[in-house]
Amino acid sequence: MLIRRGERSHALEHEVTPERVYQDFRRERRRVLAGALGLGAACALPRAFAAAGGYDDVDPGSAPDWLDRRLADARWKAVEPGPEDRLTPFDDVTHYNNFYEFGSGKDDPARYAGGLVTEPWSVVIDGEVARPGRLALEDVVGESRLEERIYRLRCVEAWSMVIPWLGVPLADLLARVEPTSKARFVRFESLHDPEQMPGQRSRYGLIDWPYTEGLRLDEAMHPLTLLAVGLYGHSLPNQNGAPLRLVVPWKYGFKGAKSIVRISLTETQPRTSWQSLAPNEYGFYANVNPEVDHPRWSQACERRLPSGLFRPNLIETRMFNGYADQVASLYQGMDLRADY
């Protein structure tokens, strides 16, 4: 057991987060995942699915033994998008990335991330939790069953993808570490290692490393929020945020912290990297909203990859990236132009 127990909180579970989150979590999770996403009954494909790759023309890469064992029991296609959303080809998913730790070019992550050592990997859990400690990646996943969830990914730069992630609900991990009654937000911190990450050595870099992101606790506990350890049936490629990244499908892609090494629960709203860099451009919430443009990019439409000069493949952007039925209630009464 790798969790070091700290002082236990006197908080009861129902005092920790909004009542509707904890008390209805299991029921809500089933409802959301089986709801308007176009999800059919969750189906487990044959174990051979993982072993054989499950997808054509996909480089399986390498995976630690623990992940190989867990793939055999994964819940494949637990969430699928609508029929109009076709999977983005693996090559685009792995060669068109924003991962500034490896450079600002879209192909820099695939070019420079190969040497990142992702095994062993551990994550510090601290802050307003009753059970702080350092967890090996396998223990971050815990006993939760891996799920494949095919989500839309919308970048604030107005391009988008459809990606089959593999991961576990963030809520499962948070429930295990027992947030205290003071916990209101979750802060994510990415790896800071200039020796392995050339983008962090750049004299032209603007980000004050390490990269940080944050969510409200009820956003973090939402059934759609995923800690991803893989995609396309295999472990997560380095350029996509290996070995552990955050996926919040109704928010712009920059909210998805990559190569996570610390998860802290806080009483106050954490300052995020992009918010610190340009608060007039990047808000804390960063919900996909076609009615609120970024100063440099209209958010009304998006370029779904793959696309080309003569076939730009433009589609209209949907509120909350198409997940409004599941998440709009989180922001009831808020001015989404002010809280962008």
Short mmCIF file of C-alpha atoms in Angstrom, two decimals:
data_model
loop_
_atom_site.label_atom_id
_atom_site.label_comp_id
_atom_site.label_asym_id
_atom_site.label_seq_id
_atom_site.Cartn_x
_atom_site.Cartn_y
_atom_site.Cartn_z
CA MET A 1 0.00 0.00 0.00
CA LEU A 2 1.66 3.22 -1.07
CA ILE A 3 -0.67 5.74 0.51
CA ARG A 4 0.78 7.32 3.65
CA ARG A 5 -2.09 7.98 5.91
CA GLY A 6 -2.21 11.44 7.37
CA GLU A 7 -4.48 12.85 9.99
CA ARG A 8 -7.98 11.73 9.17
CA SER A 9 -10.51 14.41 8.64
CA HIS A 10 -13.46 14.61 10.94
CA ALA A 11 -15.55 15.51 7.91
CA LEU A 12 -18.25 13.10 6.93
CA GLU A 13 -18.53 12.18 3.28
CA HIS A 14 -21.70 14.16 2.74
CA GLU A 15 -19.99 17.27 4.19
CA VAL A 16 -17.12 17.19 1.75
CA THR A 17 -18.70 18.09 -1.56
CA PRO A 18 -22.08 19.28 -2.66
CA GLU A 19 -24.64 16.75 -1.60
CA ARG A 20 -25.81 16.10 -5.11
CA VAL A 21 -22.27 15.06 -6.09
CA TYR A 22 -21.64 12.44 -3.46
CA GLN A 23 -25.05 11.15 -2.64
CA ASP A 24 -26.10 10.73 -6.26
CA PHE A 25 -22.71 10.03 -7.72
CA ARG A 26 -23.15 6.40 -8.68
CA ARG A 27 -26.65 6.91 -10.02
CA GLU A 28 -25.62 10.08 -11.85
CA ARG A 29 -22.63 8.39 -13.37
CA ARG A 30 -24.74 5.62 -14.86
CA ARG A 31 -27.30 8.09 -16.12
CA VAL A 32 -24.75 10.37 -17.76
CA LEU A 33 -22.77 7.65 -19.40
CA ALA A 34 -25.89 5.98 -20.73
CA GLY A 35 -27.54 9.23 -21.73
CA ALA A 36 -27.51 11.55 -24.65
CA LEU A 37 -23.99 10.70 -25.75
CA GLY A 38 -25.42 8.14 -28.06
CA LEU A 39 -24.21 5.45 -25.75
CA GLY A 40 -25.62 2.05 -26.07
CA ALA A 41 -25.30 -0.49 -23.37
CA ALA A 42 -21.75 -0.61 -22.12
CA CYS A 43 -20.16 -3.51 -23.88
CA ALA A 44 -17.05 -5.47 -23.20
CA LEU A 45 -15.37 -6.56 -26.38
CA PRO A 46 -13.34 -9.74 -26.44
CA ARG A 47 -10.04 -9.64 -24.64
CA ALA A 48 -8.36 -10.15 -27.96
CA PHE A 49 -9.40 -6.61 -28.78
CA ALA A 50 -6.62 -5.18 -26.65
CA ALA A 51 -4.08 -7.81 -27.47
CA ALA A 52 -4.56 -7.37 -31.18
CA GLY A 53 -4.62 -3.63 -31.00
CA GLY A 54 -8.30 -3.21 -31.82
CA TYR A 55 -7.57 -0.58 -34.44
CA ASP A 56 -5.82 -0.72 -37.75
CA ASP A 57 -2.55 1.06 -38.35
CA VAL A 58 -1.95 1.82 -34.70
CA ASP A 59 1.50 1.61 -33.19
CA PRO A 60 1.01 -0.31 -29.93
CA GLY A 61 4.11 1.18 -28.37
CA SER A 62 5.03 -0.34 -25.04
CA ALA A 63 3.10 -0.57 -21.83
CA PRO A 64 4.02 -1.52 -18.27
CA ASP A 65 2.97 -4.99 -17.19
CA TRP A 66 0.27 -3.71 -14.87
CA LEU A 67 -1.43 -1.88 -17.72
CA ASP A 68 -1.27 -4.90 -20.02
CA ARG A 69 -3.04 -6.92 -17.35
CA ARG A 70 -5.72 -4.29 -16.86
CA LEU A 71 -6.39 -3.97 -20.59
CA ALA A 72 -7.70 -7.52 -20.60
CA ASP A 73 -10.58 -6.43 -18.39
CA ALA A 74 -11.20 -2.98 -19.87
CA ARG A 75 -14.71 -1.84 -20.69
CA TRP A 76 -14.33 -1.10 -24.38
CA LYS A 77 -16.45 1.57 -26.03
CA ALA A 78 -18.07 2.47 -22.73
CA VAL A 79 -18.82 5.89 -24.23
CA GLU A 80 -19.25 6.63 -27.91
CA PRO A 81 -19.97 9.95 -29.59
CA GLY A 82 -22.77 10.61 -32.03
CA PRO A 83 -22.83 8.99 -35.47
CA GLU A 84 -21.54 12.19 -37.07
CA ASP A 85 -18.30 12.01 -35.08
CA ARG A 86 -15.77 9.79 -36.78
CA LEU A 87 -12.55 8.85 -35.04
CA THR A 88 -9.60 11.04 -35.86
CA PRO A 89 -6.85 8.88 -37.38
CA PHE A 90 -4.19 7.71 -34.93
CA ASP A 91 -1.48 9.46 -36.90
CA ASP A 92 -3.18 12.84 -36.50
CA VAL A 93 -3.92 12.23 -32.83
CA THR A 94 -0.26 11.50 -32.15
CA HIS A 95 1.42 14.01 -34.48
CA TYR A 96 -0.64 17.18 -34.05
CA ASN A 97 -0.33 18.18 -30.43
CA ASN A 98 0.04 21.07 -28.07
CA PHE A 99 2.50 20.04 -25.39
CA TYR A 100 4.66 23.06 -24.77
CA GLU A 101 7.05 21.17 -22.54
CA PHE A 102 8.45 19.77 -25.79
CA GLY A 103 8.12 22.85 -27.99
CA SER A 104 5.50 25.15 -29.44
CA GLY A 105 5.20 23.47 -32.85
CA LYS A 106 2.41 20.96 -33.42
CA ASP A 107 4.94 18.30 -34.42
CA ASP A 108 7.44 19.08 -31.64
CA PRO A 109 5.88 16.70 -29.07
CA ALA A 110 6.09 13.70 -31.41
CA ARG A 111 9.61 14.71 -32.37
CA TYR A 112 11.05 15.31 -28.91
CA ALA A 113 8.97 13.38 -26.37
CA GLY A 114 10.30 9.92 -27.20
CA GLY A 115 12.97 10.06 -24.50
CA LEU A 116 10.61 10.91 -21.66
CA VAL A 117 10.89 8.23 -19.00
CA THR A 118 7.37 7.30 -17.89
CA GLU A 119 8.07 4.17 -15.88
CA PRO A 120 8.17 4.11 -12.94
CA TRP A 121 5.84 7.07 -12.34
CA SER A 122 4.22 8.37 -9.22
CA VAL A 123 1.75 11.09 -8.32
CA VAL A 124 1.65 13.11 -5.10
CA ILE A 125 -1.82 13.60 -3.63
CA ASP A 126 -1.95 16.37 -1.06
CA GLY A 127 -3.78 19.39 0.25
CA GLU A 128 -7.27 19.09 1.67
CA VAL A 129 -7.48 15.32 1.77
CA ALA A 130 -7.58 12.90 4.68
CA ARG A 131 -5.27 10.43 2.95
CA PRO A 132 -2.35 12.29 1.38
CA GLY A 133 0.64 10.48 -0.03
CA ARG A 134 2.55 9.42 -3.08
CA LEU A 135 0.90 6.85 -5.33
CA ALA A 136 2.48 4.69 -7.98
CA LEU A 137 0.63 5.08 -11.26
CA GLU A 138 -0.92 1.65 -10.87
CA ASP A 139 -2.34 2.75 -7.54
CA VAL A 140 -3.72 5.95 -9.03
CA VAL A 141 -5.85 3.72 -11.24
CA GLY A 142 -6.56 1.55 -8.22
CA GLU A 143 -9.30 -1.03 -8.49
CA SER A 144 -11.28 1.01 -11.01
CA ARG A 145 -11.99 -0.77 -14.24
CA LEU A 146 -10.38 0.83 -17.27
CA GLU A 147 -12.92 2.33 -19.65
CA GLU A 148 -12.59 3.35 -23.25
CA ARG A 149 -14.40 6.62 -23.78
CA ILE A 150 -14.58 8.20 -27.19
CA TYR A 151 -14.72 11.93 -26.56
CA ARG A 152 -14.59 15.02 -28.73
CA LEU A 153 -11.53 17.18 -28.07
CA ARG A 154 -11.93 20.87 -28.90
CA CYS A 155 -8.87 23.14 -28.87
CA VAL A 156 -9.30 26.85 -28.21
CA GLU A 157 -7.35 27.34 -31.45
CA ALA A 158 -10.50 26.07 -33.22
CA TRP A 159 -9.37 22.63 -34.33
CA SER A 160 -10.84 19.44 -32.97
CA MET A 161 -10.47 15.68 -32.85
CA VAL A 162 -12.42 12.59 -31.77
CA ILE A 163 -10.24 10.35 -29.59
CA PRO A 164 -10.77 6.93 -27.97
CA TRP A 165 -9.25 7.50 -24.54
CA LEU A 166 -8.54 4.79 -21.98
CA GLY A 167 -8.76 5.71 -18.34
CA VAL A 168 -10.65 5.81 -15.10
CA PRO A 169 -12.99 8.39 -13.55
CA LEU A 170 -11.11 11.03 -11.58
CA ALA A 171 -13.93 10.83 -9.06
CA ASP A 172 -12.87 7.31 -8.10
CA LEU A 173 -9.42 8.51 -7.06
CA LEU A 174 -10.74 11.55 -5.23
CA ALA A 175 -13.22 9.47 -3.27
CA ARG A 176 -10.40 7.18 -2.13
CA VAL A 177 -8.24 10.00 -0.79
CA GLU A 178 -11.21 11.51 1.07
CA PRO A 179 -11.40 15.27 0.46
CA THR A 180 -11.90 17.28 3.62
CA SER A 181 -14.81 19.63 4.16
CA LYS A 182 -12.54 22.52 3.07
CA ALA A 183 -11.82 21.11 -0.39
CA ARG A 184 -13.38 23.21 -3.13
CA PHE A 185 -10.93 22.95 -6.04
CA VAL A 186 -8.45 20.50 -7.55
CA ARG A 187 -5.05 21.65 -8.81
CA PHE A 188 -3.05 19.58 -11.29
CA GLU A 189 0.69 19.93 -11.75
CA SER A 190 2.64 18.52 -14.68
CA LEU A 191 6.20 17.24 -14.69
CA HIS A 192 8.92 19.87 -14.50
CA ASP A 193 12.10 18.31 -15.84
CA PRO A 194 14.06 20.51 -18.25
CA GLU A 195 16.53 17.70 -18.87
CA GLN A 196 13.80 15.61 -20.48
CA MET A 197 11.56 18.39 -21.71
CA PRO A 198 13.37 20.75 -24.10
CA GLY A 199 10.50 23.23 -24.21
CA GLN A 200 11.16 24.01 -20.57
CA ARG A 201 14.73 24.99 -21.48
CA SER A 202 13.72 27.41 -24.21
CA ARG A 203 14.70 31.02 -23.62
CA TYR A 204 11.62 32.01 -25.61
CA GLY A 205 9.19 30.10 -23.45
CA LEU A 206 6.57 32.20 -21.71
CA ILE A 207 5.14 29.69 -19.28
CA ASP A 208 6.35 29.73 -15.70
CA TRP A 209 6.91 26.01 -15.20
CA PRO A 210 5.59 23.68 -13.96
CA TYR A 211 2.38 23.69 -15.98
CA THR A 212 -0.64 23.89 -13.72
CA GLU A 213 -4.37 23.53 -14.26
CA GLY A 214 -7.42 23.39 -12.09
CA LEU A 215 -11.06 22.42 -11.75
CA ARG A 216 -13.80 23.07 -9.28
CA LEU A 217 -14.34 20.00 -7.13
CA ASP A 218 -17.76 19.28 -8.60
CA GLU A 219 -16.27 19.46 -12.10
CA ALA A 220 -13.53 17.07 -11.05
CA MET A 221 -16.11 14.69 -9.55
CA HIS A 222 -18.32 14.76 -12.64
CA PRO A 223 -18.74 11.32 -14.24
CA LEU A 224 -17.36 12.53 -17.59
CA THR A 225 -14.02 13.68 -16.14
CA LEU A 226 -11.36 11.12 -16.89
CA LEU A 227 -7.79 10.35 -15.89
CA ALA A 228 -6.41 8.89 -19.11
CA VAL A 229 -3.60 6.34 -19.27
CA GLY A 230 -4.08 5.32 -22.89
CA LEU A 231 -5.69 5.86 -26.24
CA TYR A 232 -6.54 3.73 -29.24
CA GLY A 233 -6.43 0.60 -27.11
CA HIS A 234 -2.87 1.10 -25.90
CA SER A 235 -0.86 3.03 -23.38
CA LEU A 236 -0.69 6.78 -23.76
CA PRO A 237 2.01 7.92 -26.22
CA ASN A 238 4.49 10.33 -24.68
CA GLN A 239 3.44 13.17 -26.96
CA ASN A 240 -0.15 12.84 -25.76
CA GLY A 241 0.69 13.34 -22.10
CA ALA A 242 2.05 10.02 -20.91
CA PRO A 243 1.67 8.36 -18.62
CA LEU A 244 -1.25 10.21 -17.02
CA ARG A 245 -3.32 13.14 -18.25
CA LEU A 246 -6.59 14.82 -17.52
CA VAL A 247 -9.49 14.71 -20.02
CA VAL A 248 -12.45 17.05 -19.48
CA PRO A 249 -14.43 16.77 -22.72
CA TRP A 250 -16.63 19.85 -22.33
CA LYS A 251 -13.66 22.19 -21.82
CA TYR A 252 -11.00 23.44 -24.19
CA GLY A 253 -8.07 21.11 -24.58
CA PHE A 254 -5.57 23.19 -22.62
CA LYS A 255 -7.44 22.23 -19.44
CA GLY A 256 -6.15 18.69 -19.92
CA ALA A 257 -2.94 18.71 -17.89
CA LYS A 258 -0.41 16.18 -19.20
CA SER A 259 2.25 14.07 -17.49
CA ILE A 260 0.64 14.77 -14.12
CA VAL A 261 2.86 14.44 -11.04
CA ARG A 262 0.79 16.19 -8.37
CA ILE A 263 -2.93 16.49 -7.59
CA SER A 264 -3.74 18.93 -4.81
CA LEU A 265 -7.12 19.69 -3.31
CA THR A 266 -7.43 23.29 -2.25
CA GLU A 267 -9.82 25.60 -0.48
CA THR A 268 -9.20 28.46 -2.90
CA GLN A 269 -9.22 28.60 -6.68
CA PRO A 270 -5.76 27.71 -8.01
CA ARG A 271 -3.98 29.94 -10.49
CA THR A 272 -3.47 28.13 -13.79
CA SER A 273 -0.60 28.47 -16.26
CA TRP A 274 -2.53 30.04 -19.14
CA GLN A 275 -4.58 32.21 -16.82
CA SER A 276 -1.35 33.55 -15.34
CA LEU A 277 0.10 34.16 -18.78
CA ALA A 278 -2.88 35.88 -20.42
CA PRO A 279 -5.91 36.21 -18.13
CA ASN A 280 -7.82 38.21 -20.74
CA GLU A 281 -7.58 35.25 -23.13
CA TYR A 282 -7.71 32.15 -20.95
CA GLY A 283 -10.23 31.93 -18.17
CA PHE A 284 -10.29 29.42 -15.35
CA TYR A 285 -13.41 27.66 -16.61
CA ALA A 286 -12.53 27.41 -20.33
CA ASN A 287 -15.82 25.76 -21.22
CA VAL A 288 -16.31 25.29 -24.95
CA ASN A 289 -18.67 28.10 -25.85
CA PRO A 290 -19.41 29.10 -29.47
CA GLU A 291 -20.93 32.37 -28.25
CA VAL A 292 -17.78 33.69 -26.56
CA ASP A 293 -14.85 34.20 -28.92
CA HIS A 294 -11.22 34.07 -27.95
CA PRO A 295 -9.51 37.37 -28.86
CA ARG A 296 -7.66 35.63 -31.70
CA TRP A 297 -9.96 32.79 -32.71
CA SER A 298 -13.67 32.68 -33.38
CA GLN A 299 -15.25 29.83 -31.46
CA ALA A 300 -18.32 29.54 -33.68
CA CYS A 301 -16.82 26.82 -35.89
CA GLU A 302 -14.04 24.30 -35.65
CA ARG A 303 -11.75 22.48 -38.06
CA ARG A 304 -12.20 18.76 -37.45
CA LEU A 305 -9.03 16.84 -38.22
CA PRO A 306 -8.07 15.50 -40.65
CA SER A 307 -8.56 18.53 -42.82
CA GLY A 308 -6.80 20.20 -45.72
CA LEU A 309 -6.51 23.47 -47.56
CA PHE A 310 -9.18 22.51 -50.06
CA ARG A 311 -11.17 20.35 -47.65
CA PRO A 312 -11.10 22.31 -44.38
CA ASN A 313 -13.74 20.06 -42.82
CA LEU A 314 -15.41 22.89 -40.89
CA ILE A 315 -18.26 22.13 -38.50
CA GLU A 316 -20.27 24.26 -36.11
CA THR A 317 -19.11 24.17 -32.52
CA ARG A 318 -21.65 23.02 -29.95
CA MET A 319 -22.15 24.45 -26.49
CA PHE A 320 -20.03 22.59 -23.96
CA ASN A 321 -18.60 20.69 -26.93
CA GLY A 322 -21.87 18.79 -27.29
CA TYR A 323 -22.05 17.68 -23.65
CA ALA A 324 -24.49 20.36 -22.47
CA ASP A 325 -27.13 17.87 -21.36
CA GLN A 326 -24.64 16.37 -18.97
CA VAL A 327 -22.80 19.44 -17.62
CA ALA A 328 -24.83 22.64 -18.12
CA SER A 329 -26.34 22.33 -14.65
CA LEU A 330 -22.87 22.83 -13.16
CA TYR A 331 -22.94 26.44 -14.33
CA GLN A 332 -26.55 27.34 -13.66
CA GLY A 333 -26.85 31.03 -12.78
CA MET A 334 -23.33 31.90 -13.90
CA ASP A 335 -22.49 34.51 -16.52
CA LEU A 336 -20.39 32.45 -18.92
CA ARG A 337 -19.09 35.61 -20.62
CA ALA A 338 -17.59 36.77 -17.34
CA ASP A 339 -16.66 33.29 -16.11
CA TYR A 340 -15.13 32.13 -19.42
#
